[in-house]
Amino acid sequence: MNSVRVHRFAEKKIKQGICLLDGTDFQGLGLTNQLVELLSEGGTFLGTAYLSNQNKGVGWFLGPGHLKLDSSFFEGLLAKAKGKRQVYRESQTTTAYRIFNQDGDGFGGLSIDLYNEFAVFSWYNDYVYGIKDTVLSAFRRVYPEIVGAYEKIRFKGLDWESAHLFGQEAPETFTILENGVAYQVFLNDGLMTGIFLDQHEVRGSLVDGLAAGKSLLNMFSYTAAFSVAAAMGGARQSVSVDLAKRSRELSEAHFQANGLSMEPHKLVVMDVFAYFKYAKRHSLSFDVIVLDPPSFARNKKQTFSVAKDYHKLLAQSLEILSPGGIIIASTNASNVSPSRFKKEIEKGLAGVHFDYLASHRLPSDFVYNKNDESSNYLKVFTIQVQK
């Protein structure tokens, strides 16, 4: 095993419990896709890491000892992670959740989700992908009840995105439960599955009646899961807006899975900023507006970044929000801290009186590294505007 020295500030990060390794942590790093011993600038052994480039960082610190990544190592991690999710395993109303979450569960670069009796593995770099047989053999011992599995390969490009891994093949589409609501999912069609599992609690607040008797506008709606949750919680009507044409078909499937009529629930394929103009022109207003954009997006006319542009969504929402209305402001941008996100929110709401009604971070199945704020990437604020 090769040894690699890190800069002094990287040593400090590691001792603080931050596991993600950055290129700036090293001087002239020439290694990748291998397990290494990390040494301080002075040559003191710090622990075991692996190096492999991914969308963020160049590798992960794994622990202070001399670690061997064999099947027993992963069995230990997976069994511990399974124990943390006892409440979910016993639930009759939620059958899809995360069962292993990267460095929160002790191994960055790997996450595993459960959809009924099927598992979905996400590999984030070449090194983890290269040892997947070891991971899978350990997984099958810890989870003998899983009947089949799929993989999402998140670093190789479109031709490698999704594949069946082992066991039974899942139906092309099937329904899972979350907070007692049915959602149609698909496991072998690109990187998406039809629902973002990290929003359990936010959708739960809608199921519990946050939008009961109200009209809801769901921007960047993807498959309209927020709208379905709101409808099941008594929302009077909803409009879901997304630029992707396929969003209409996927959204209808969620409504149909719950026996909901589409008549009061509209699906609009349109750019979000164009819809703001449309709604204003037609004097439309909404009691609840959900704003959950991608961290970064680009179309033919403009780019959008949560860090720089989120306030524009808030400002335009105010123009079509009913008096006393509610805004659910959400981001999964790991590079935007809660305080920075609040600043963007308050910039967009400048000049109006508002109250924070609730806030949400990652749900308990998305175990995060408590020593690394960026690991707890989800930030959601429910805001009531007094106007």
Coordinates of C-alpha atoms in Angstrom, one line a residue:
M1 CA 0.0 0.0 0.0
N2 CA 1.4 3.4 -1.0
S3 CA 1.8 6.2 1.6
V4 CA 0.8 9.8 0.8
R5 CA 1.5 12.9 2.8
V6 CA -1.1 15.6 3.3
H7 CA -0.7 19.3 4.1
R8 CA -1.0 20.5 7.6
F9 CA -4.5 22.0 7.1
A10 CA -5.7 18.7 5.7
E11 CA -4.4 16.9 8.8
K12 CA -6.4 19.3 10.9
K13 CA -9.6 18.6 8.8
I14 CA -9.1 14.8 9.1
K15 CA -8.7 15.1 12.9
Q16 CA -11.9 17.1 13.0
G17 CA -13.7 14.2 11.4
I18 CA -14.1 15.5 7.8
C19 CA -13.6 12.5 5.5
L20 CA -13.8 14.0 2.0
L21 CA -10.3 14.6 0.6
D22 CA -9.7 17.5 -1.8
G23 CA -6.9 17.9 -4.4
T24 CA -5.6 20.9 -2.4
D25 CA -5.0 18.6 0.6
F26 CA -1.9 17.1 -1.2
Q27 CA 1.1 18.5 -2.9
G28 CA 1.5 17.1 -6.4
L29 CA -0.8 14.1 -5.9
G30 CA 0.0 11.5 -8.7
L31 CA -2.0 8.5 -7.4
T32 CA -5.6 7.6 -7.9
N33 CA -8.0 4.6 -7.7
Q34 CA -6.1 2.9 -4.8
L35 CA -6.1 2.4 -1.1
V36 CA -3.4 4.4 0.7
E37 CA -1.9 5.2 4.0
L38 CA -2.2 8.9 4.9
L39 CA 0.7 10.5 6.6
S40 CA 1.1 14.0 8.1
E41 CA 3.7 16.4 6.7
G42 CA 6.1 15.2 9.4
G43 CA 5.5 11.5 8.4
T44 CA 3.1 10.5 11.3
F45 CA 0.6 7.8 10.3
L46 CA -3.0 9.3 10.3
G47 CA -5.0 6.4 8.9
T48 CA -6.4 4.7 5.8
A49 CA -8.0 6.4 2.8
Y50 CA -8.7 5.7 -0.8
L51 CA -8.0 8.0 -3.7
S52 CA -10.4 8.2 -6.7
N53 CA -11.7 11.3 -8.5
Q54 CA -15.4 12.0 -8.4
N55 CA -17.7 15.0 -8.9
K56 CA -16.4 16.5 -5.7
G57 CA -13.1 15.6 -4.1
V58 CA -10.3 13.2 -4.9
G59 CA -11.0 10.5 -2.3
W60 CA -12.2 9.6 1.2
F61 CA -10.6 9.1 4.6
L62 CA -11.8 5.9 6.1
G63 CA -10.5 5.7 9.6
P64 CA -7.4 6.0 11.8
G65 CA -6.3 2.4 11.7
H66 CA -4.7 0.1 9.1
L67 CA -7.9 -1.0 7.4
K68 CA -8.4 -3.9 5.0
L69 CA -11.4 -3.5 2.8
D70 CA -12.6 -7.1 2.7
S71 CA -16.0 -8.5 3.0
S72 CA -16.0 -8.5 6.8
F73 CA -15.2 -4.8 6.8
F74 CA -18.2 -4.0 4.8
E75 CA -20.4 -6.5 6.7
G76 CA -19.6 -4.6 9.8
L77 CA -20.5 -1.2 8.3
L78 CA -23.7 -2.5 6.7
A79 CA -24.9 -4.3 9.8
K80 CA -24.3 -1.1 11.9
A81 CA -26.2 1.0 9.3
K82 CA -29.1 -1.5 9.2
G83 CA -29.4 -1.3 13.0
K84 CA -29.8 2.5 12.8
R85 CA -32.8 2.2 10.5
Q86 CA -34.9 -0.1 12.7
V87 CA -37.8 2.3 12.8
Y88 CA -38.0 2.4 9.0
R89 CA -37.7 -1.4 8.7
E90 CA -40.7 -1.8 11.1
S91 CA -42.8 0.8 9.3
Q92 CA -46.0 -0.2 7.5
T93 CA -46.4 3.2 5.8
T94 CA -42.9 3.8 4.4
T95 CA -41.3 1.2 2.2
A96 CA -38.6 3.2 0.4
Y97 CA -35.7 4.8 2.2
R98 CA -31.9 5.0 2.3
I99 CA -30.1 2.2 4.0
F100 CA -26.5 3.4 3.6
N101 CA -25.4 7.0 3.2
Q102 CA -21.7 7.5 2.3
D103 CA -19.5 9.0 5.0
G104 CA -22.5 9.2 7.4
D105 CA -22.3 5.4 7.6
G106 CA -18.5 5.2 7.4
F107 CA -17.7 4.9 3.7
G108 CA -17.8 7.8 1.3
G109 CA -18.5 7.2 -2.4
L110 CA -21.3 4.6 -1.8
S111 CA -25.0 5.0 -1.1
I112 CA -27.7 2.3 -1.1
D113 CA -31.5 2.9 -1.2
L114 CA -34.3 0.4 -0.6
Y115 CA -37.5 0.3 -2.7
N116 CA -39.7 -2.3 -1.2
E117 CA -37.6 -5.5 -1.5
F118 CA -35.2 -4.1 -4.1
A119 CA -31.9 -2.3 -3.4
V120 CA -30.3 0.4 -5.5
F121 CA -26.6 0.9 -5.2
S122 CA -25.0 4.3 -6.3
W123 CA -21.3 4.2 -7.1
Y124 CA -19.7 7.6 -7.1
N125 CA -16.1 6.8 -8.4
D126 CA -13.9 4.2 -10.1
Y127 CA -12.4 2.8 -6.9
V128 CA -15.7 1.9 -5.3
Y129 CA -17.0 0.5 -8.5
G130 CA -13.9 -1.6 -8.8
I131 CA -14.5 -3.3 -5.4
K132 CA -18.2 -3.7 -5.9
D133 CA -18.1 -7.5 -5.8
T134 CA -16.7 -7.4 -2.2
V135 CA -19.4 -4.9 -1.2
L136 CA -22.2 -7.0 -2.8
S137 CA -21.1 -10.2 -1.2
A138 CA -21.2 -8.5 2.2
F139 CA -24.5 -6.9 1.5
R140 CA -26.2 -10.2 0.6
R141 CA -25.1 -11.6 3.9
V142 CA -26.4 -8.7 5.9
Y143 CA -29.6 -8.3 3.8
P144 CA -30.7 -11.9 2.8
E145 CA -34.2 -10.6 2.5
I146 CA -33.5 -8.4 -0.5
V147 CA -34.7 -10.1 -3.6
G148 CA -32.8 -8.1 -6.3
A149 CA -30.6 -5.1 -6.8
Y150 CA -29.8 -2.4 -9.3
E151 CA -26.9 0.0 -9.7
K152 CA -26.5 3.7 -10.6
I153 CA -23.1 4.5 -12.0
R154 CA -22.7 8.2 -11.3
F155 CA -19.3 8.9 -12.9
K156 CA -19.1 7.2 -16.3
G157 CA -21.6 9.0 -18.5
L158 CA -24.9 8.2 -20.2
D159 CA -24.1 4.8 -21.5
W160 CA -23.2 3.4 -18.1
E161 CA -25.9 5.0 -15.9
S162 CA -28.0 2.0 -14.8
A163 CA -28.0 -1.8 -14.7
H164 CA -29.4 -4.8 -13.0
L165 CA -26.9 -6.2 -10.4
F166 CA -28.3 -9.5 -8.9
G167 CA -31.4 -11.5 -8.0
Q168 CA -34.8 -10.9 -9.4
E169 CA -35.5 -8.1 -11.9
A170 CA -38.1 -5.6 -10.7
P171 CA -41.1 -4.7 -12.7
E172 CA -40.5 -1.8 -15.1
T173 CA -42.6 0.3 -12.8
F174 CA -44.1 -0.4 -9.4
T175 CA -45.4 1.5 -6.3
I176 CA -43.7 2.1 -3.0
L177 CA -45.2 3.8 0.1
E178 CA -44.0 6.9 1.9
N179 CA -46.0 8.3 4.8
G180 CA -48.9 6.1 3.6
V181 CA -48.9 7.7 0.1
A182 CA -48.2 5.6 -3.0
Y183 CA -45.5 6.6 -5.6
Q184 CA -44.7 4.9 -8.8
V185 CA -40.9 4.2 -9.2
F186 CA -38.6 2.7 -11.8
L187 CA -35.2 1.3 -11.0
N188 CA -33.5 0.7 -14.4
D189 CA -34.0 3.9 -16.4
G190 CA -31.1 6.4 -16.1
L191 CA -30.0 7.8 -12.7
M192 CA -33.5 8.8 -11.5
T193 CA -36.1 6.6 -9.9
G194 CA -39.2 8.8 -9.9
I195 CA -38.8 10.2 -6.4
F196 CA -36.2 12.0 -4.3
L197 CA -36.1 10.0 -1.0
D198 CA -34.4 12.8 1.1
Q199 CA -37.6 14.8 1.1
H200 CA -39.6 12.3 3.3
E201 CA -40.3 14.8 6.0
V202 CA -41.2 17.8 3.8
R203 CA -43.7 15.7 1.9
G204 CA -44.9 14.4 5.3
S205 CA -45.8 17.9 6.4
L206 CA -48.0 18.2 3.3
V207 CA -49.6 14.8 3.9
D208 CA -50.3 16.0 7.4
G209 CA -52.3 19.0 6.1
L210 CA -50.0 21.9 5.6
A211 CA -51.8 22.7 2.3
A212 CA -55.3 21.4 3.3
G213 CA -58.0 23.3 1.6
K214 CA -55.4 25.4 -0.2
S215 CA -54.0 25.8 -3.8
L216 CA -50.4 24.8 -4.3
L217 CA -47.8 25.7 -7.0
N218 CA -45.0 23.2 -7.3
M219 CA -42.0 24.6 -9.2
F220 CA -39.2 22.4 -10.7
S221 CA -41.7 19.7 -9.9
Y222 CA -40.0 16.6 -11.5
T223 CA -42.6 14.0 -10.9
A224 CA -44.9 16.2 -8.8
A225 CA -44.3 14.2 -5.6
F226 CA -44.9 17.3 -3.4
S227 CA -48.2 18.0 -5.3
V228 CA -49.3 14.4 -4.7
A229 CA -48.5 14.6 -1.0
A230 CA -50.4 17.9 -0.8
A231 CA -53.4 16.4 -2.6
M232 CA -53.4 13.4 -0.2
G233 CA -53.3 16.0 2.7
G234 CA -56.4 17.8 1.4
A235 CA -55.1 20.4 -1.0
R236 CA -57.9 21.9 -3.1
Q237 CA -55.9 22.1 -6.3
S238 CA -52.3 22.1 -7.5
V239 CA -50.2 23.2 -10.5
S240 CA -46.9 21.4 -11.1
V241 CA -44.3 23.1 -13.4
D242 CA -41.3 21.4 -14.9
L243 CA -39.4 22.0 -18.2
A244 CA -38.9 18.2 -18.9
K245 CA -41.6 16.8 -21.1
R246 CA -41.4 13.4 -19.5
S247 CA -42.4 15.0 -16.1
R248 CA -46.1 15.0 -17.2
E249 CA -46.3 11.2 -17.7
L250 CA -44.3 10.4 -14.5
S251 CA -46.4 12.8 -12.5
E252 CA -49.7 11.4 -13.7
A253 CA -48.5 8.0 -12.5
H254 CA -48.1 9.2 -8.9
F255 CA -51.6 10.7 -8.9
Q256 CA -53.1 7.6 -10.5
A257 CA -51.4 5.3 -7.9
N258 CA -53.4 7.1 -5.2
G259 CA -56.7 7.1 -7.1
L260 CA -56.6 10.9 -7.4
S261 CA -58.5 12.7 -10.1
M262 CA -56.3 14.9 -12.3
E263 CA -59.1 17.5 -12.8
P264 CA -58.0 19.9 -10.0
H265 CA -54.3 19.1 -10.5
K266 CA -52.6 20.6 -13.5
L267 CA -49.2 19.6 -15.0
V268 CA -47.4 22.3 -17.0
V269 CA -44.3 21.7 -19.1
M270 CA -42.7 25.1 -19.1
D271 CA -39.7 27.0 -17.9
V272 CA -40.3 28.1 -14.3
F273 CA -39.4 31.8 -14.9
A274 CA -41.7 31.8 -18.0
Y275 CA -44.5 30.4 -15.8
F276 CA -44.1 33.2 -13.2
K277 CA -44.7 35.6 -16.1
Y278 CA -47.7 33.6 -17.3
A279 CA -49.3 33.4 -13.9
K280 CA -48.8 37.1 -13.3
R281 CA -50.3 37.9 -16.7
H282 CA -53.3 35.7 -16.0
S283 CA -53.8 37.1 -12.4
L284 CA -53.2 33.6 -10.9
S285 CA -52.4 33.3 -7.2
F286 CA -51.5 30.4 -4.9
D287 CA -51.7 29.7 -1.2
V288 CA -48.6 27.5 -1.0
I289 CA -45.6 27.7 -3.4
V290 CA -42.9 25.0 -3.3
L291 CA -39.5 26.0 -4.6
D292 CA -37.0 23.1 -4.9
P293 CA -34.7 23.9 -7.8
P294 CA -31.6 21.9 -8.9
S295 CA -28.4 23.4 -7.5
F296 CA -27.4 24.5 -11.0
A297 CA -29.4 24.6 -14.2
R298 CA -29.0 25.9 -17.7
N299 CA -31.4 26.4 -20.6
K300 CA -31.0 28.2 -23.9
K301 CA -31.6 31.6 -22.4
Q302 CA -30.1 31.6 -18.9
T303 CA -28.3 29.8 -16.1
F304 CA -29.5 29.3 -12.6
S305 CA -27.5 28.8 -9.4
V306 CA -28.9 28.4 -6.0
A307 CA -26.0 30.3 -4.4
K308 CA -26.6 33.4 -6.6
D309 CA -30.1 33.3 -8.0
Y310 CA -32.5 31.7 -5.4
H311 CA -33.6 35.1 -4.2
K312 CA -35.1 35.7 -7.7
L313 CA -37.5 32.8 -7.2
L314 CA -38.6 34.2 -3.9
A315 CA -39.2 37.7 -5.3
Q316 CA -41.2 36.4 -8.2
S317 CA -43.2 34.0 -5.9
L318 CA -44.3 37.0 -3.9
E319 CA -46.0 38.5 -6.9
I320 CA -48.4 35.4 -7.2
L321 CA -48.6 34.4 -3.5
S322 CA -52.0 34.8 -1.8
P323 CA -52.2 37.0 1.3
G324 CA -50.8 35.1 4.2
G325 CA -49.5 32.4 1.9
I326 CA -46.7 29.9 2.5
I327 CA -43.5 29.3 0.7
I328 CA -41.5 26.0 1.0
A329 CA -38.0 27.0 0.2
S330 CA -35.7 24.1 -0.4
T331 CA -32.1 23.4 -1.7
N332 CA -29.8 20.4 -1.8
A333 CA -26.7 22.4 -2.6
S334 CA -24.0 21.1 -0.3
N335 CA -21.9 24.2 -1.0
V336 CA -24.6 26.5 0.4
S337 CA -24.7 26.6 4.2
P338 CA -28.0 27.1 6.1
S339 CA -27.0 30.7 7.0
R340 CA -26.1 31.5 3.4
F341 CA -29.4 30.0 2.2
K342 CA -31.3 32.1 4.7
K343 CA -29.5 35.2 3.4
E344 CA -30.7 34.3 -0.1
I345 CA -34.2 33.8 1.2
E346 CA -34.3 37.1 3.1
K347 CA -32.9 38.9 0.1
G348 CA -35.8 37.6 -2.0
L349 CA -38.3 38.5 0.8
A350 CA -36.9 42.0 1.4
G351 CA -39.6 44.5 2.3
V352 CA -42.3 42.0 3.5
H353 CA -43.0 40.6 6.9
F354 CA -42.6 36.8 7.2
D355 CA -42.2 34.0 9.8
Y356 CA -40.2 30.8 9.7
L357 CA -42.8 28.1 10.5
A358 CA -40.5 25.1 10.3
S359 CA -37.2 23.9 9.0
H360 CA -36.0 20.5 7.8
R361 CA -32.6 18.9 7.2
L362 CA -31.9 15.4 6.1
P363 CA -34.3 12.7 7.5
S364 CA -32.9 10.1 9.9
D365 CA -32.3 7.4 7.2
F366 CA -29.9 9.8 5.4
V367 CA -27.3 9.5 8.2
Y368 CA -24.8 12.2 7.7
N369 CA -21.3 13.0 9.0
K370 CA -21.9 15.2 12.0
N371 CA -18.4 16.6 11.7
D372 CA -18.9 17.9 8.2
E373 CA -21.7 20.4 7.7
S374 CA -21.7 19.9 3.9
S375 CA -22.7 16.2 4.5
N376 CA -26.1 17.4 5.8
Y377 CA -26.8 19.0 2.4
L378 CA -30.6 19.4 2.5
K379 CA -32.0 22.7 3.8
V380 CA -35.8 23.4 3.7
F381 CA -37.6 26.4 5.3
T382 CA -41.4 26.7 5.5
I383 CA -42.2 30.4 5.5
Q384 CA -45.4 32.2 6.0
V385 CA -45.5 35.6 4.4
Q386 CA -47.6 38.3 6.1
K387 CA -48.9 40.6 3.4

